[in-house]
Amino acid sequence: MSKKFSLTGISDIALGKDLRAENEVIGSKASMSILNSVSFFLAGVSILFLVAFQINESVSLTWFFLSEAIAFLLIPLLARQGFEKASKILLIAYADIGIIILSSVFGDDAMIQAFFIPAMGLSILLFDNTQIHLRNLGILLSILSYFILDYIIFERINMSASGFSLVRWAVLTGSFVTTWLIFNTFSQFKENAEQQTLELLKKEKELNEELSVKKEKLENYINQLEETTTELEKSTKAKSEFLATMSHEIRTPMNAILGMTHLLKQDDPRKDQLEPINILDFSGKTLLSLIDDVLDFSKIEAGRIEFENIEFDLSNLVNVILESFRTTAKNKGISLEIEINDNVPNRLIGDPARLTQILNNLFSNALKFTEEGEVKLEVSATEKAPDLAKLQFLITDTGIGIDKDRIDTIFESFTQASQNTKRLFGGTGLGLTISKQLTELQGGQITVESEEGVGSTFIVELDFGIAEDVDLGKNGGHNKDHDVSLLKGMKILLAEDNLVNQKVMKRFLERWEVDMKVVNNGKEAVDAIEECNFDMILMDLQMPEMDGYEATERIRKLDDPYKRKVPIVALTAAALKEVREHVYAAGMNDFVTKPFNPAELEQKLAQIVLNKA
C-alpha cells in the first residue's frame, strides 16, 4: 500500500499501463486491465446518462449518475493504492446499482435487467480461482440485485399464475447457472492459459539468463583462446627463429671441421695420423647427424615441415649419398653397392632434399650396425604411368639385425633396438622416426624385415612425378675427373665473412685449380664484380654491411650484361625451405648447404659450368 493517495496516476491507468506501487505489483495484469477498462467505460456511460437527465431536468438522477461517474473514476485509483479486492467488489456493486436504477426508470419493456448477466461474468473475470469466495460474492450481489428489482420494483411476486411463476423461476435459475458455468469455464481456461504463459515466460527468462551466462563464458573462452593462440603463434615463431639460428650457428663451425678433415684426408697423412683424422671425420659427421635429427624432429612436431616439388636427377642424388659414406664404409671394411633397375626413370619430380635425408638416415643406420659384409641400395619401380612412378628403395645390410620382439618399436621416438645397442652404437634414436614421418607425410610408407644376427632390409615406397629425361647418363653425363677438369682455370669470387670458412673454401678451390678472389661482405662483392669479370660467385647469405640477398639483387641490376648474368651460388647454413625460396627470389642460380659435401659442391659447380657452356 502506498503512503499517500494521489490522482497523478490516472493517466497511466487510463492507458492500461502496469499498476505498480514502488517495486510491488498490486494485481495481476489481466484482472486489473479488466477493472480499468470496465471502470472507465462505465464512467463514460454514467456521464452520458448524467447529460441526458440534466437535459430532462431530473435533478435526483443527475446527481446519482454524477456520483456513479466519480465512483467509477476513483475505483482504479483505489486499486492502485492497494485496495484491489475492495475495488473489484465496489465496481460490481456500483454496476448492479446502476442497472437497478435504470431498470426502474425505463420499466420492464427496456429489459435493462438483462445486464445482470454480464455483471455476473464480470465477477468471474475480476477474481481468479484463488479468490473463489469473492467471485461467488460478486455473483450473489448480482442475483440479489435482480431479485430486488424483480420483487420490489416490478412487484412480480403477486402474479396469479403460479405455474407460470415456477416456470419463470426455473428459466431464470437455469440462465443464471448456465451463465455462471460458461463464465467460470472461460475463466478457468483463461487462468490456465495465463498460468502457462507465466510459466513459459519464467522459463524463457531462466533460459535467457542461462544463455546469457553461457554466452559470457563462451566469450571468455574465445578471448582466452585468442590469447592462447597469439601466445602460441609467438612461441612457434620464436621456436622457428631459434631453430633457424641454431641451424646456422652450428652448421657454420661444422663446415670448417668437416671441410678441414676432408682436406687432411686428401693430403696423404702418415699412418699414425690417419686414425685420428678418421675419428675426427666420423665424430663430426655423427655430431652433425644428431643435430639435424633434433632440429628436424622439432620441426615435424611443430608441423612446419614443407615439401618441394622440383625436378632432380636420381642417379646424381644416389651417387652423392654413396660418396658421402664411402670413406666410412672403407674404414670399416664394408662394401657399398647401388643398383638402379632399368625401369626407373632418371629424371623425377619431388623433394630431393627429403629423399636424401631419408636415404642418408637409413644408410647411416645400416653402416652403424654392420661390422662386416655389405650395405646395398636397390631402386626399382613397382608401378609406372606416363607421368607418375611408384619407386621402391631397399637398403639391405648384413649387420646385427633386430630382435622380433623389438621390431615394431624401432620407429618410435628416442627408441633403439635395445639398451645395449644404445650403449654400443650411440645415437638419439630419432633417425628412423624422422625417416618414417617424412615418408608418410609424402604419402609413402616404410617397413622393415630383419633377422637377428643376419641383417636387416628397410623398404621405402614413395610416389614421384616423371620429368623429361635430359639423357645425361646414369652419372649425370660426367664423372668426378671430368668435373675437376671443367673447373680448372675458372675465376670464382667468394663472398664469406667467416675467416675459417674462407680458408676451407680456398683450400678446396685451389685443389680444383680455380683462380679465386675472397671478399668479406656483400658490398665488397659488388665492388669486385664491377671492377673485374668472374665466371662464378659463391655468396654467403648472412654477412655484415650487406648480406648476400642484397648483393645479388644489385649485381642483377648492373649495366654490363655479362656481369649481370654471372652464375651465383648461395652458401647457407640455414637449410630451411623459406631460405631456399628467398635465395631463388633474389636471383641466385643454386645453393649449397653448410657444412657442404665436397662431392655435392663440385658437382653443382660443374653443372653450372656445363649449363653456361
PDB file of N, CA and C in Angstrom, residues 302-352:
ATOM      1  N   ALA A 302      56.277 -29.479 -34.658  1.00  0.00           N
ATOM      2  CA  ALA A 302      55.628 -28.165 -34.764  1.00  0.00           C
ATOM      3  C   ALA A 302      54.783 -28.042 -36.020  1.00  0.00           C
ATOM      4  N   GLY A 303      54.798 -29.081 -36.882  1.00  0.00           N
ATOM      5  CA  GLY A 303      54.012 -29.044 -38.108  1.00  0.00           C
ATOM      6  C   GLY A 303      54.545 -28.069 -39.138  1.00  0.00           C
ATOM      7  N   ARG A 304      55.860 -27.803 -39.105  1.00  0.00           N
ATOM      8  CA  ARG A 304      56.441 -26.809 -40.003  1.00  0.00           C
ATOM      9  C   ARG A 304      57.252 -27.454 -41.135  1.00  0.00           C
ATOM     10  N   ILE A 305      57.115 -28.765 -41.290  1.00  0.00           N
ATOM     11  CA  ILE A 305      57.796 -29.435 -42.393  1.00  0.00           C
ATOM     12  C   ILE A 305      57.024 -29.181 -43.694  1.00  0.00           C
ATOM     13  N   GLU A 306      57.729 -28.704 -44.710  1.00  0.00           N
ATOM     14  CA  GLU A 306      57.123 -28.471 -46.014  1.00  0.00           C
ATOM     15  C   GLU A 306      57.924 -29.234 -47.071  1.00  0.00           C
ATOM     16  N   PHE A 307      57.267 -29.567 -48.165  1.00  0.00           N
ATOM     17  CA  PHE A 307      57.911 -30.369 -49.197  1.00  0.00           C
ATOM     18  C   PHE A 307      57.918 -29.613 -50.523  1.00  0.00           C
ATOM     19  N   GLU A 308      59.038 -29.787 -51.243  1.00  0.00           N
ATOM     20  CA  GLU A 308      59.163 -29.171 -52.557  1.00  0.00           C
ATOM     21  C   GLU A 308      58.654 -30.138 -53.628  1.00  0.00           C
ATOM     22  N   ASN A 309      58.467 -29.619 -54.814  1.00  0.00           N
ATOM     23  CA  ASN A 309      58.042 -30.438 -55.943  1.00  0.00           C
ATOM     24  C   ASN A 309      58.827 -29.966 -57.169  1.00  0.00           C
ATOM     25  N   ILE A 310      60.101 -30.370 -57.220  1.00  0.00           N
ATOM     26  CA  ILE A 310      61.003 -29.881 -58.266  1.00  0.00           C
ATOM     27  C   ILE A 310      61.627 -31.074 -59.000  1.00  0.00           C
ATOM     28  N   GLU A 311      62.213 -30.786 -60.158  1.00  0.00           N
ATOM     29  CA  GLU A 311      62.893 -31.825 -60.925  1.00  0.00           C
ATOM     30  C   GLU A 311      64.262 -32.113 -60.327  1.00  0.00           C
ATOM     31  N   PHE A 312      64.683 -33.381 -60.381  1.00  0.00           N
ATOM     32  CA  PHE A 312      66.024 -33.744 -59.930  1.00  0.00           C
ATOM     33  C   PHE A 312      66.453 -35.030 -60.628  1.00  0.00           C
ATOM     34  N   ASP A 313      67.771 -35.248 -60.593  1.00  0.00           N
ATOM     35  CA  ASP A 313      68.362 -36.426 -61.221  1.00  0.00           C
ATOM     36  C   ASP A 313      68.595 -37.481 -60.150  1.00  0.00           C
ATOM     37  N   LEU A 314      67.920 -38.603 -60.259  1.00  0.00           N
ATOM     38  CA  LEU A 314      68.010 -39.645 -59.235  1.00  0.00           C
ATOM     39  C   LEU A 314      69.409 -40.246 -59.158  1.00  0.00           C
ATOM     40  N   SER A 315      70.049 -40.486 -60.306  1.00  0.00           N
ATOM     41  CA  SER A 315      71.387 -41.094 -60.299  1.00  0.00           C
ATOM     42  C   SER A 315      72.390 -40.206 -59.582  1.00  0.00           C
ATOM     43  N   ASN A 316      72.339 -38.894 -59.868  1.00  0.00           N
ATOM     44  CA  ASN A 316      73.251 -37.968 -59.195  1.00  0.00           C
ATOM     45  C   ASN A 316      73.011 -37.964 -57.687  1.00  0.00           C
ATOM     46  N   LEU A 317      71.733 -37.948 -57.302  1.00  0.00           N
ATOM     47  CA  LEU A 317      71.388 -37.927 -55.874  1.00  0.00           C
ATOM     48  C   LEU A 317      71.944 -39.161 -55.167  1.00  0.00           C
ATOM     49  N   VAL A 318      71.750 -40.331 -55.770  1.00  0.00           N
ATOM     50  CA  VAL A 318      72.213 -41.580 -55.155  1.00  0.00           C
ATOM     51  C   VAL A 318      73.735 -41.625 -55.112  1.00  0.00           C
ATOM     52  N   ASN A 319      74.393 -41.148 -56.165  1.00  0.00           N
ATOM     53  CA  ASN A 319      75.860 -41.164 -56.198  1.00  0.00           C
ATOM     54  C   ASN A 319      76.467 -40.252 -55.141  1.00  0.00           C
ATOM     55  N   VAL A 320      75.819 -39.082 -54.917  1.00  0.00           N
ATOM     56  CA  VAL A 320      76.304 -38.174 -53.873  1.00  0.00           C
ATOM     57  C   VAL A 320      76.189 -38.832 -52.505  1.00  0.00           C
ATOM     58  N   ILE A 321      75.060 -39.507 -52.254  1.00  0.00           N
ATOM     59  CA  ILE A 321      74.885 -40.209 -50.977  1.00  0.00           C
ATOM     60  C   ILE A 321      75.957 -41.287 -50.821  1.00  0.00           C
ATOM     61  N   LEU A 322      76.221 -42.036 -51.905  1.00  0.00           N
ATOM     62  CA  LEU A 322      77.230 -43.096 -51.859  1.00  0.00           C
ATOM     63  C   LEU A 322      78.609 -42.522 -51.542  1.00  0.00           C
ATOM     64  N   GLU A 323      78.952 -41.399 -52.172  1.00  0.00           N
ATOM     65  CA  GLU A 323      80.264 -40.794 -51.938  1.00  0.00           C
ATOM     66  C   GLU A 323      80.412 -40.327 -50.489  1.00  0.00           C
ATOM     67  N   SER A 324      79.342 -39.813 -49.917  1.00  0.00           N
ATOM     68  CA  SER A 324      79.433 -39.296 -48.552  1.00  0.00           C
ATOM     69  C   SER A 324      79.687 -40.398 -47.525  1.00  0.00           C
ATOM     70  N   PHE A 325      79.328 -41.644 -47.861  1.00  0.00           N
ATOM     71  CA  PHE A 325      79.524 -42.751 -46.921  1.00  0.00           C
ATOM     72  C   PHE A 325      80.683 -43.677 -47.327  1.00  0.00           C
ATOM     73  N   ARG A 326      81.277 -43.390 -48.450  1.00  0.00           N
ATOM     74  CA  ARG A 326      82.299 -44.321 -48.948  1.00  0.00           C
ATOM     75  C   ARG A 326      83.487 -44.429 -47.995  1.00  0.00           C
ATOM     76  N   THR A 327      83.941 -43.310 -47.457  1.00  0.00           N
ATOM     77  CA  THR A 327      85.089 -43.340 -46.560  1.00  0.00           C
ATOM     78  C   THR A 327      84.780 -44.127 -45.299  1.00  0.00           C
ATOM     79  N   THR A 328      83.608 -43.875 -44.713  1.00  0.00           N
ATOM     80  CA  THR A 328      83.226 -44.602 -43.505  1.00  0.00           C
ATOM     81  C   THR A 328      83.165 -46.106 -43.770  1.00  0.00           C
ATOM     82  N   ALA A 329      82.572 -46.468 -44.907  1.00  0.00           N
ATOM     83  CA  ALA A 329      82.470 -47.886 -45.253  1.00  0.00           C
ATOM     84  C   ALA A 329      83.857 -48.499 -45.478  1.00  0.00           C
ATOM     85  N   LYS A 330      84.731 -47.752 -46.132  1.00  0.00           N
ATOM     86  CA  LYS A 330      86.085 -48.247 -46.391  1.00  0.00           C
ATOM     87  C   LYS A 330      86.845 -48.475 -45.103  1.00  0.00           C
ATOM     88  N   ASN A 331      86.691 -47.548 -44.165  1.00  0.00           N
ATOM     89  CA  ASN A 331      87.388 -47.691 -42.880  1.00  0.00           C
ATOM     90  C   ASN A 331      86.906 -48.917 -42.109  1.00  0.00           C
ATOM     91  N   LYS A 332      85.631 -49.283 -42.294  1.00  0.00           N
ATOM     92  CA  LYS A 332      85.103 -50.449 -41.589  1.00  0.00           C
ATOM     93  C   LYS A 332      85.248 -51.729 -42.405  1.00  0.00           C
ATOM     94  N   GLY A 333      85.740 -51.622 -43.626  1.00  0.00           N
ATOM     95  CA  GLY A 333      85.903 -52.792 -44.471  1.00  0.00           C
ATOM     96  C   GLY A 333      84.600 -53.316 -45.031  1.00  0.00           C
ATOM     97  N   ILE A 334      83.652 -52.419 -45.231  1.00  0.00           N
ATOM     98  CA  ILE A 334      82.330 -52.800 -45.724  1.00  0.00           C
ATOM     99  C   ILE A 334      82.185 -52.302 -47.152  1.00  0.00           C
ATOM    100  N   SER A 335      81.627 -53.107 -48.012  1.00  0.00           N
ATOM    101  CA  SER A 335      81.411 -52.691 -49.400  1.00  0.00           C
ATOM    102  C   SER A 335      80.054 -52.017 -49.532  1.00  0.00           C
ATOM    103  N   LEU A 336      80.005 -50.992 -50.365  1.00  0.00           N
ATOM    104  CA  LEU A 336      78.753 -50.278 -50.670  1.00  0.00           C
ATOM    105  C   LEU A 336      78.331 -50.616 -52.091  1.00  0.00           C
ATOM    106  N   GLU A 337      77.082 -51.003 -52.250  1.00  0.00           N
ATOM    107  CA  GLU A 337      76.578 -51.363 -53.568  1.00  0.00           C
ATOM    108  C   GLU A 337      75.304 -50.577 -53.875  1.00  0.00           C
ATOM    109  N   ILE A 338      75.189 -50.145 -55.119  1.00  0.00           N
ATOM    110  CA  ILE A 338      73.977 -49.453 -55.566  1.00  0.00           C
ATOM    111  C   ILE A 338      73.515 -50.097 -56.864  1.00  0.00           C
ATOM    112  N   GLU A 339      72.234 -50.398 -56.932  1.00  0.00           N
ATOM    113  CA  GLU A 339      71.671 -50.969 -58.150  1.00  0.00           C
ATOM    114  C   GLU A 339      70.360 -50.251 -58.472  1.00  0.00           C
ATOM    115  N   ILE A 340      70.326 -49.589 -59.620  1.00  0.00           N
ATOM    116  CA  ILE A 340      69.117 -48.894 -60.077  1.00  0.00           C
ATOM    117  C   ILE A 340      68.587 -49.660 -61.282  1.00  0.00           C
ATOM    118  N   ASN A 341      67.416 -50.236 -61.150  1.00  0.00           N
ATOM    119  CA  ASN A 341      66.835 -51.035 -62.227  1.00  0.00           C
ATOM    120  C   ASN A 341      66.549 -50.184 -63.464  1.00  0.00           C
ATOM    121  N   ASP A 342      66.514 -50.834 -64.593  1.00  0.00           N
ATOM    122  CA  ASP A 342      66.309 -50.121 -65.856  1.00  0.00           C
ATOM    123  C   ASP A 342      64.923 -49.499 -65.970  1.00  0.00           C
ATOM    124  N   ASN A 343      63.956 -50.007 -65.190  1.00  0.00           N
ATOM    125  CA  ASN A 343      62.594 -49.458 -65.298  1.00  0.00           C
ATOM    126  C   ASN A 343      62.398 -48.181 -64.480  1.00  0.00           C
ATOM    127  N   VAL A 344      63.472 -47.692 -63.842  1.00  0.00           N
ATOM    128  CA  VAL A 344      63.368 -46.491 -63.007  1.00  0.00           C
ATOM    129  C   VAL A 344      63.686 -45.258 -63.852  1.00  0.00           C
ATOM    130  N   PRO A 345      62.757 -44.274 -63.930  1.00  0.00           N
ATOM    131  CA  PRO A 345      63.060 -43.019 -64.654  1.00  0.00           C
ATOM    132  C   PRO A 345      64.193 -42.277 -63.961  1.00  0.00           C
ATOM    133  N   ASN A 346      65.064 -41.672 -64.726  1.00  0.00           N
ATOM    134  CA  ASN A 346      66.194 -40.970 -64.120  1.00  0.00           C
ATOM    135  C   ASN A 346      65.819 -39.570 -63.659  1.00  0.00           C
ATOM    136  N   ARG A 347      64.971 -38.897 -64.438  1.00  0.00           N
ATOM    137  CA  ARG A 347      64.550 -37.532 -64.062  1.00  0.00           C
ATOM    138  C   ARG A 347      63.198 -37.612 -63.375  1.00  0.00           C
ATOM    139  N   LEU A 348      63.163 -37.197 -62.109  1.00  0.00           N
ATOM    140  CA  LEU A 348      61.950 -37.283 -61.294  1.00  0.00           C
ATOM    141  C   LEU A 348      61.511 -35.898 -60.843  1.00  0.00           C
ATOM    142  N   ILE A 349      60.271 -35.830 -60.378  1.00  0.00           N
ATOM    143  CA  ILE A 349      59.731 -34.596 -59.792  1.00  0.00           C
ATOM    144  C   ILE A 349      59.291 -34.919 -58.362  1.00  0.00           C
ATOM    145  N   GLY A 350      59.870 -34.212 -57.403  1.00  0.00           N
ATOM    146  CA  GLY A 350      59.544 -34.443 -55.993  1.00  0.00           C
ATOM    147  C   GLY A 350      60.422 -33.579 -55.121  1.00  0.00           C
ATOM    148  N   ASP A 351      60.728 -34.071 -53.934  1.00  0.00           N
ATOM    149  CA  ASP A 351      61.564 -33.327 -52.999  1.00  0.00           C
ATOM    150  C   ASP A 351      62.881 -34.076 -52.834  1.00  0.00           C
ATOM    151  N   PRO A 352      63.920 -33.693 -53.565  1.00  0.00           N
ATOM    152  CA  PRO A 352      65.202 -34.404 -53.479  1.00  0.00           C
ATOM    153  C   PRO A 352      65.867 -34.286 -52.112  1.00  0.00           C
TER     154      PRO A 352
END
